[in-house]
Coordinates of C-alpha atoms in Angstrom, one line a residue:
M1 CA 38.8 10.9 17.7
A2 CA 36.1 8.7 19.2
N3 CA 33.5 11.4 18.4
H4 CA 34.7 11.7 14.8
A5 CA 34.5 7.9 14.4
K6 CA 30.9 7.9 15.8
L7 CA 29.9 10.7 13.5
A8 CA 31.4 8.9 10.5
D9 CA 29.6 5.7 11.4
S10 CA 26.3 7.7 11.8
K11 CA 26.7 9.3 8.5
A12 CA 27.5 6.0 6.8
S13 CA 24.5 4.4 8.4
W14 CA 22.2 7.2 7.2
A15 CA 23.7 7.2 3.7
K16 CA 23.1 3.4 3.4
F17 CA 19.5 3.8 4.6
S18 CA 18.6 6.9 2.5
N19 CA 20.2 5.4 -0.7
S20 CA 18.3 2.2 -0.3
M21 CA 15.0 3.9 0.3
S22 CA 15.5 6.4 -2.5
K23 CA 15.9 3.5 -5.0
I24 CA 12.4 2.3 -4.0
L25 CA 10.7 5.7 -3.6
T26 CA 12.0 7.0 -7.0
H27 CA 11.5 3.7 -8.9
P28 CA 9.4 4.5 -12.0
V29 CA 5.8 3.3 -11.8
P30 CA 3.2 3.5 -14.6
F31 CA 0.8 6.4 -14.5
Q32 CA -1.1 5.5 -17.6
C33 CA -2.2 2.6 -19.7
S34 CA -4.0 2.3 -23.0
G35 CA -5.4 -0.1 -25.6
T36 CA -7.7 -0.5 -28.5
I37 CA -10.8 -2.6 -28.9
K38 CA -11.9 -4.0 -32.2
L39 CA -15.7 -3.7 -32.4
N40 CA -17.3 -6.8 -34.0
E41 CA -20.7 -5.1 -33.8
P42 CA -21.7 -1.4 -33.8
L43 CA -21.3 0.5 -30.5
T44 CA -24.3 2.7 -29.9
L45 CA -24.0 5.9 -27.9
F46 CA -27.3 6.9 -26.2
A47 CA -27.9 10.2 -24.6
R48 CA -30.9 11.9 -23.0
V49 CA -31.0 15.7 -22.7
G50 CA -34.4 16.8 -21.3
E51 CA -37.0 15.0 -23.3
K52 CA -34.8 14.4 -26.3
V53 CA -33.0 11.1 -26.8
I54 CA -30.3 10.5 -29.4
G55 CA -28.5 7.4 -30.6
L56 CA -25.4 7.2 -32.7
D57 CA -23.7 4.1 -34.0
F58 CA -20.0 3.8 -34.1
P59 CA -17.7 3.5 -36.0
L60 CA -18.9 6.5 -37.9
S61 CA -18.6 6.1 -41.7
P62 CA -16.4 8.7 -43.3
G63 CA -19.2 10.1 -45.5
G64 CA -21.9 12.4 -44.3
V65 CA -20.5 12.7 -40.8
A66 CA -21.8 16.2 -40.3
D67 CA -25.4 15.1 -41.0
V68 CA -25.1 12.1 -38.7
L69 CA -23.6 14.2 -35.9
K70 CA -26.1 17.1 -36.2
P71 CA -28.7 15.8 -33.7
M72 CA -25.9 15.4 -31.2
I73 CA -24.3 18.7 -31.9
D74 CA -27.7 20.5 -31.6
L75 CA -27.9 19.3 -28.0
C76 CA -24.4 20.2 -27.0
E77 CA -23.2 23.3 -25.2
P78 CA -19.8 25.0 -25.1
A79 CA -17.5 23.3 -22.6
V80 CA -16.3 25.2 -19.6
F81 CA -13.4 24.5 -17.3
G82 CA -12.5 25.3 -13.7
R83 CA -10.0 28.0 -13.0
G84 CA -9.5 28.8 -9.3
K85 CA -12.9 28.9 -7.8
E86 CA -14.9 29.8 -10.9
N87 CA -16.1 28.2 -14.1
V88 CA -14.6 29.8 -17.2
L89 CA -15.7 29.8 -20.8
D90 CA -12.6 30.7 -22.7
P91 CA -12.4 29.4 -26.3
T92 CA -8.7 30.6 -26.4
Y93 CA -7.9 27.9 -23.9
R94 CA -10.6 25.3 -24.6
D95 CA -12.7 24.9 -27.7
A96 CA -15.0 22.0 -27.3
L97 CA -18.6 21.0 -26.9
V98 CA -20.2 18.9 -24.1
L99 CA -23.4 17.0 -23.8
P100 CA -25.2 18.7 -20.8
T101 CA -26.4 15.4 -19.3
K102 CA -25.2 12.5 -17.1
T103 CA -27.6 10.2 -18.9
V104 CA -25.3 8.7 -21.4
G105 CA -24.7 5.0 -22.2
L106 CA -22.7 2.9 -24.5
V107 CA -24.3 -0.3 -25.7
S108 CA -22.8 -3.2 -27.7
P109 CA -22.8 -7.0 -27.4
S110 CA -19.1 -6.9 -28.0
F111 CA -18.1 -4.1 -25.6
S112 CA -17.8 -3.9 -21.8
L113 CA -15.8 -1.7 -19.5
N114 CA -14.8 -4.7 -17.3
P115 CA -11.8 -5.9 -19.4
I116 CA -10.5 -2.3 -19.4
L117 CA -10.9 -2.0 -15.6
D118 CA -9.1 -5.3 -15.1
I119 CA -6.1 -3.9 -17.0
V120 CA -6.2 -0.6 -15.1
E121 CA -6.3 -2.5 -11.8
K122 CA -3.2 -4.6 -12.6
L123 CA -1.1 -1.7 -14.1
L124 CA -2.1 1.3 -12.0
L125 CA -3.2 0.0 -8.6
T126 CA -1.5 -3.3 -7.9
S127 CA 2.0 -2.7 -6.4
H128 CA 2.9 -6.2 -5.1
E129 CA 2.0 -9.8 -5.8
Q130 CA 0.4 -10.0 -2.3
L131 CA -2.2 -7.5 -3.1
E132 CA -5.7 -8.8 -3.8
S133 CA -8.1 -7.4 -6.3
K134 CA -9.5 -4.0 -5.6
K135 CA -12.9 -2.6 -6.4
I136 CA -12.8 -0.1 -9.2
K137 CA -16.0 1.9 -9.9
A138 CA -16.3 3.8 -13.2
V139 CA -18.6 6.8 -12.9
F140 CA -19.6 8.7 -16.1
E141 CA -18.2 12.2 -16.2
K142 CA -18.9 13.7 -19.6
C143 CA -19.2 13.3 -23.3
N144 CA -17.2 15.8 -25.4
V145 CA -17.1 16.7 -29.1
Y146 CA -14.0 18.4 -30.5
G147 CA -14.7 19.6 -34.0
K148 CA -12.2 21.0 -36.5
G149 CA -10.0 23.4 -34.6
G150 CA -11.1 22.1 -31.2
F151 CA -8.5 21.8 -28.5
F152 CA -7.9 22.0 -24.7
G153 CA -4.8 23.5 -23.1
A154 CA -2.8 21.8 -20.3
H155 CA -5.0 20.9 -17.2
A156 CA -5.7 18.3 -14.6
D157 CA -9.0 16.6 -14.1
T158 CA -11.5 17.9 -11.5
P159 CA -11.4 15.9 -8.2
R160 CA -14.8 14.4 -7.7
G161 CA -14.4 12.5 -4.4
E162 CA -12.1 10.6 -2.1
G163 CA -11.0 7.4 -3.7
M164 CA -11.0 8.9 -7.2
F165 CA -7.5 8.1 -8.6
A166 CA -7.8 8.0 -12.4
S167 CA -9.6 9.1 -15.5
L168 CA -10.6 6.8 -18.3
V169 CA -11.1 8.3 -21.8
L170 CA -12.8 6.4 -24.5
I171 CA -12.1 7.8 -28.0
L172 CA -15.0 6.7 -30.1
P173 CA -14.1 5.4 -33.6
S174 CA -14.5 8.0 -36.2
H175 CA -12.4 9.6 -39.0
F176 CA -10.5 12.6 -37.7
S177 CA -7.0 13.9 -37.6
G178 CA -5.0 15.9 -35.0
G179 CA -6.6 16.0 -31.6
E180 CA -3.8 14.1 -29.9
L181 CA -4.1 13.5 -26.2
I182 CA -0.8 14.5 -24.5
L183 CA 0.0 13.1 -21.0
R184 CA 2.8 14.8 -19.2
K185 CA 4.3 13.8 -15.8
R186 CA 6.9 15.9 -14.1
S187 CA 9.1 14.4 -11.4
P188 CA 12.1 15.7 -9.5
R189 CA 15.2 15.0 -11.6
Q190 CA 17.3 12.1 -10.3
T191 CA 21.1 12.1 -10.4
G192 CA 22.3 10.8 -13.7
S193 CA 18.9 11.0 -15.4
A194 CA 19.1 11.2 -19.2
S195 CA 15.4 11.5 -20.0
N196 CA 13.6 14.5 -21.4
T197 CA 14.6 17.0 -18.8
Q198 CA 13.5 20.7 -18.4
E199 CA 15.4 23.1 -16.2
S200 CA 13.3 25.7 -14.4
E201 CA 14.3 29.3 -14.4
N202 CA 16.8 30.7 -11.8
S203 CA 17.4 28.3 -9.0
G204 CA 14.3 26.2 -9.2
P205 CA 14.4 22.4 -9.3
S206 CA 15.2 20.5 -12.5
V207 CA 12.6 18.0 -13.5
D208 CA 12.2 15.0 -15.6
V209 CA 9.3 15.2 -18.0
E210 CA 7.7 11.9 -19.1
E211 CA 5.4 12.4 -22.0
Y212 CA 3.0 10.2 -24.0
S213 CA 0.9 11.0 -27.1
F214 CA -2.3 9.3 -28.1
G215 CA -3.6 10.0 -31.6
C216 CA -6.6 9.0 -33.6
G217 CA -5.4 5.6 -34.6
D218 CA -7.6 3.1 -36.5
P219 CA -10.9 4.9 -37.2
T220 CA -12.7 1.5 -37.0
Q221 CA -11.5 0.7 -33.5
L222 CA -12.2 2.2 -30.1
K223 CA -9.2 3.7 -28.4
W224 CA -9.0 4.0 -24.6
V225 CA -6.5 5.7 -22.3
A226 CA -6.5 5.6 -18.5
F227 CA -4.3 7.9 -16.4
F228 CA -4.0 9.3 -12.9
S229 CA -6.3 12.2 -12.7
D230 CA -3.7 14.7 -11.3
I231 CA -1.5 14.2 -14.4
E232 CA -1.1 17.2 -16.5
H233 CA -2.6 16.6 -20.0
E234 CA -3.9 18.5 -23.0
I235 CA -5.6 17.9 -26.3
K236 CA -4.0 19.2 -29.5
P237 CA -6.1 20.9 -32.2
V238 CA -8.2 18.7 -34.3
T239 CA -7.2 19.4 -37.9
D240 CA -10.1 17.5 -39.6
G241 CA -13.2 15.7 -38.7
S242 CA -14.7 15.4 -35.2
R243 CA -13.1 13.8 -32.1
I244 CA -15.8 12.3 -29.8
T245 CA -14.9 11.1 -26.4
V246 CA -16.7 9.6 -23.3
T247 CA -14.9 10.1 -20.0
Y248 CA -15.3 8.2 -16.7
N249 CA -13.9 8.9 -13.3
L250 CA -12.3 5.8 -11.7
F251 CA -12.7 5.3 -8.0
N252 CA -10.5 3.0 -5.8
E253 CA -13.3 2.1 -3.4
E254 CA -11.4 -0.3 -1.2
V255 CA -7.8 -1.6 -0.7
V256 CA -8.0 -5.2 0.3
L257 CA -4.9 -7.0 1.7
P258 CA -4.8 -10.8 2.2
I259 CA -5.3 -12.0 5.7
P260 CA -1.7 -13.4 6.1
L261 CA -0.3 -9.9 5.8
L262 CA -2.4 -8.8 8.7
T263 CA -1.8 -11.8 11.0
T264 CA 1.7 -13.0 10.3
P265 CA 3.8 -10.0 11.1
V266 CA 7.5 -10.4 10.6
D267 CA 7.8 -13.2 8.0
T268 CA 5.3 -11.7 5.6
M269 CA 6.2 -8.1 6.1
A270 CA 9.9 -8.9 5.6
T271 CA 9.2 -9.7 2.0
V272 CA 8.4 -6.1 1.5
P273 CA 11.7 -4.2 0.8
I274 CA 10.6 -1.0 2.6
Y275 CA 10.0 -2.9 5.8
D276 CA 13.3 -4.9 5.5
I277 CA 15.3 -1.6 5.1
L278 CA 13.5 0.1 7.9
V279 CA 13.9 -2.7 10.5
N280 CA 17.5 -3.4 9.7
S281 CA 18.4 0.3 10.0
L282 CA 16.6 0.6 13.3
K283 CA 18.5 -2.3 14.7
D284 CA 21.7 -0.5 13.8
P285 CA 22.9 1.6 16.9
N286 CA 24.7 4.0 14.5
F287 CA 21.4 4.9 12.7
L288 CA 20.2 8.3 14.1
P289 CA 21.5 7.3 17.6
Q290 CA 19.9 10.4 19.2
G291 CA 16.7 9.9 17.3
H292 CA 15.2 12.2 14.7
E293 CA 12.2 12.9 12.5
I294 CA 12.1 11.5 9.0
G295 CA 9.8 12.7 6.2
I296 CA 8.6 10.5 3.3
Y297 CA 6.5 12.2 0.7
C298 CA 3.7 10.1 -0.8
T299 CA 4.6 9.3 -4.3
N300 CA 1.0 9.9 -5.4
T301 CA -1.3 12.8 -4.7
Y302 CA -4.7 12.0 -3.2
I303 CA -8.1 13.6 -3.3
I304 CA -9.3 14.8 0.1
E305 CA -12.6 16.1 1.2
K306 CA -12.1 19.7 2.2
D307 CA -13.1 19.0 5.8
G308 CA -10.9 15.9 5.9
T309 CA -7.4 15.3 7.4
A310 CA -4.5 13.6 5.7
E311 CA -5.4 10.3 7.4
S312 CA -8.5 10.3 5.1
A313 CA -6.2 9.0 2.4
I314 CA -5.3 5.8 4.2
S315 CA -8.1 3.6 2.8
H316 CA -7.1 4.8 -0.7
L317 CA -3.3 4.5 -0.7
R318 CA -1.8 2.9 -3.7
G319 CA 1.5 1.7 -5.0
I320 CA 4.6 2.5 -2.9
D321 CA 2.6 4.6 -0.5
L322 CA 0.5 1.7 0.6
W323 CA 3.6 -0.3 1.4
V324 CA 5.2 2.5 3.3
H325 CA 2.1 2.7 5.5
R326 CA 1.8 -1.0 6.0
A327 CA 5.5 -1.2 7.0
L328 CA 5.3 1.8 9.4
K329 CA 2.0 0.5 11.0
H330 CA 3.6 -2.9 11.7
L331 CA 6.8 -1.4 13.1
A332 CA 4.9 0.9 15.4
S333 CA 2.5 -1.7 16.7
E334 CA 4.6 -4.9 16.8
V335 CA 8.4 -4.4 16.5
V336 CA 9.9 -1.1 17.6
S337 CA 9.1 0.6 20.9
N338 CA 8.5 4.4 21.0
I339 CA 8.3 4.9 17.2
T340 CA 5.4 7.0 16.0
Y341 CA 4.3 8.3 12.7
T342 CA 1.6 10.6 11.4
M343 CA 0.3 11.6 7.9
N344 CA 0.4 15.3 7.3
F345 CA -0.6 17.8 4.6
V346 CA 2.2 19.6 2.8
V347 CA 1.4 23.0 1.2
S348 CA 3.6 25.1 -1.1
P349 CA 3.0 28.8 -0.5
E350 CA 6.0 29.6 -2.6
N351 CA 7.8 27.8 -5.4
D352 CA 10.9 27.3 -3.4
E353 CA 9.7 25.7 -0.2
E354 CA 7.1 23.4 1.3
I355 CA 5.5 23.6 4.7
I356 CA 4.2 20.6 6.6
L357 CA 1.0 21.2 8.7
P358 CA 0.1 19.5 12.0
A359 CA -1.3 16.0 11.6
K360 CA -4.9 16.7 12.5
T361 CA -5.2 19.8 10.4
K362 CA -8.3 19.9 8.2
F363 CA -7.8 20.7 4.6
S364 CA -10.6 23.3 4.6
G365 CA -9.6 26.9 5.0
F366 CA -6.2 26.6 3.4
D367 CA -5.8 28.6 0.3
S368 CA -2.6 28.6 -1.6
Q369 CA -3.1 32.2 -2.8
A370 CA -3.7 33.3 0.9
F371 CA -0.4 31.6 1.8
E372 CA 1.4 33.8 -0.7
R373 CA 0.1 36.9 1.1
H374 CA 0.3 35.6 4.7
R375 CA 3.1 33.1 4.8
G376 CA 3.9 33.9 8.3
E377 CA 0.5 32.7 9.5
V378 CA 1.3 29.2 8.3
Y379 CA 4.1 29.1 10.9
T380 CA 2.4 30.9 13.7
S381 CA -1.4 30.4 13.6
Y382 CA -1.3 27.0 12.0
G383 CA 1.8 25.6 13.5
G384 CA 3.3 24.8 10.2
R385 CA 7.0 23.7 9.8
R386 CA 9.3 24.4 6.9
V387 CA 10.3 21.3 5.1
S388 CA 12.9 22.5 2.6
G389 CA 14.3 25.6 1.0
N390 CA 14.3 23.8 -2.3
P391 CA 11.8 21.1 -3.2
N392 CA 14.6 19.2 -5.1
R393 CA 17.1 19.4 -2.3
P394 CA 15.8 17.7 0.8
I395 CA 17.1 18.7 4.2
D396 CA 19.9 16.4 5.4
I397 CA 21.0 17.6 8.8
D398 CA 24.2 15.9 10.2
G399 CA 24.9 14.3 6.9
G400 CA 24.3 17.3 4.7
P401 CA 26.6 19.4 2.6
E402 CA 27.5 21.7 5.6
A403 CA 29.9 19.8 7.8
S404 CA 29.0 21.9 10.8
T405 CA 25.3 21.2 10.7
S406 CA 23.8 19.1 13.5
S407 CA 20.5 18.0 15.1
E408 CA 21.3 20.3 18.0
E409 CA 21.5 23.3 15.7
F410 CA 18.3 22.4 14.0
P411 CA 16.1 20.6 16.6
N412 CA 12.9 21.2 14.6
S413 CA 14.3 19.9 11.3
I414 CA 13.0 17.0 9.3
R415 CA 15.1 14.6 7.3
V416 CA 13.3 14.2 4.0
L417 CA 14.0 11.1 1.9
N418 CA 12.4 12.2 -1.3
G419 CA 11.0 15.2 -3.1
P420 CA 7.3 16.2 -3.5
S421 CA 5.3 15.3 -6.6
L422 CA 5.7 18.1 -9.2
S423 CA 2.6 17.1 -11.1
L424 CA 0.6 19.5 -9.0
S425 CA 2.0 22.5 -10.8
M426 CA -1.2 22.8 -12.8
I427 CA -3.7 21.6 -10.2
H428 CA -4.8 24.9 -8.8
L429 CA -4.8 26.7 -12.1
R430 CA -7.2 24.8 -14.4
Y431 CA -9.4 21.8 -14.0
G432 CA -10.8 19.8 -16.9
N433 CA -14.4 20.4 -15.9
D434 CA -16.1 22.8 -13.6
Y435 CA -14.2 23.7 -10.5
S436 CA -14.3 21.4 -7.5
I437 CA -16.6 22.4 -4.6
G438 CA -15.9 19.8 -2.0
Y439 CA -12.6 18.1 -2.8
E440 CA -9.0 19.0 -3.5
Y441 CA -5.8 17.3 -4.5
A442 CA -3.4 17.0 -1.6
S443 CA 0.3 16.4 -1.2
I444 CA 0.9 14.3 1.9
M445 CA 3.9 13.3 3.9
F446 CA 4.5 10.4 6.3
L447 CA 6.2 12.1 9.3
I448 CA 8.1 9.4 11.3
S449 CA 9.5 10.0 14.8
I450 CA 12.6 7.8 15.3
P451 CA 13.4 7.2 19.0
P452 CA 17.0 7.1 20.3
S453 CA 18.8 3.8 19.6
D454 CA 18.9 2.8 23.3
I455 CA 15.1 2.7 23.7
R456 CA 14.0 1.3 20.3
F457 CA 13.4 -2.3 21.4
D458 CA 12.4 -1.9 25.0
Q459 CA 9.8 -4.5 25.9

């Protein structure tokens, strides 16, 4: 009876912890923001291609657009996109033109990117009132022209470097119809969700699909849309006129935390819910009394240099992921004895499982298609560990659906609190520009080793 009571207390403690953490980890956060800018004076697009220089004033008047655009069209090339490890020109998937130059500028006394970047910082980067401003750098990527019939199928934007977190698209003011930009985020379906939900075939996970559409709008105003670069998006066919866009890659160069957060451990960190939940659970002797490993998927994907490790993402963490890291770092260094954590890559060789790689594994050399053929090598040669048989049904040893399961039966198991991001379903299929040579999107997990309750607070 005593053992049954202890097991019940242990399950209750874990349920309280996992439910509290799940509410935070699955709390909806914005992945896009948008706006319009009224131009009080013309906005001039300058571009240099070789020795030729063009300049176009926007908004474009509805009459004679073809003649006005001709100098620009003459300099353009058909736009390619990245598929796997090659550049592809396929007008059945993308029909667009691109200016073959990085020398493009927008000039107007009444226009600046800075107000847009301020909004992006507040809505897409800042996750807590204690965060200070971050440095966002906007780097020109491309200028595209989508004429009548032009479109682009579903894709994710090409990763251009560590710290890149979002894309900014400026839709220059002109008269056109169609050409809607569709943003689509797929997330593991939460219990009781009533949003636009799609069920995958067979036994695959159900997902919530959050979708936004951005059309042409007022032809006299500039429209802008910023979104996380790993978000699946597409451009619907233009039915009339020409859709002209300028795209920037946005880099989160530095995450700056205020000094009190670094020097006043308990009082300041206790204001962060994640820290509060973790420390209270660790003080409970019924919480994983024998110790165990816990996995927390990063809620965002991160761009990693192919020779980098998962820890490369630390300086670019954002949102909830940043607070998970800060809480764990403080717990491990100041509060709890014998607790350790690492950041690990997670790969998906098959649709129904994820495999966590050792902490110091470099991202280079891992090919998802190779995993399909040689899945066993992930376990043997690379020391990989299976995370879950179903990405929407995390492992829950001791407290799971099977009453007989226990940590002793599965000593190498990981208790996973949340599911992986499903936005990566398109990542390795098609990129918005040429394929990425040096960088990849990565799914990362915090792997936390919880010590037995009797040695957690040894001095």
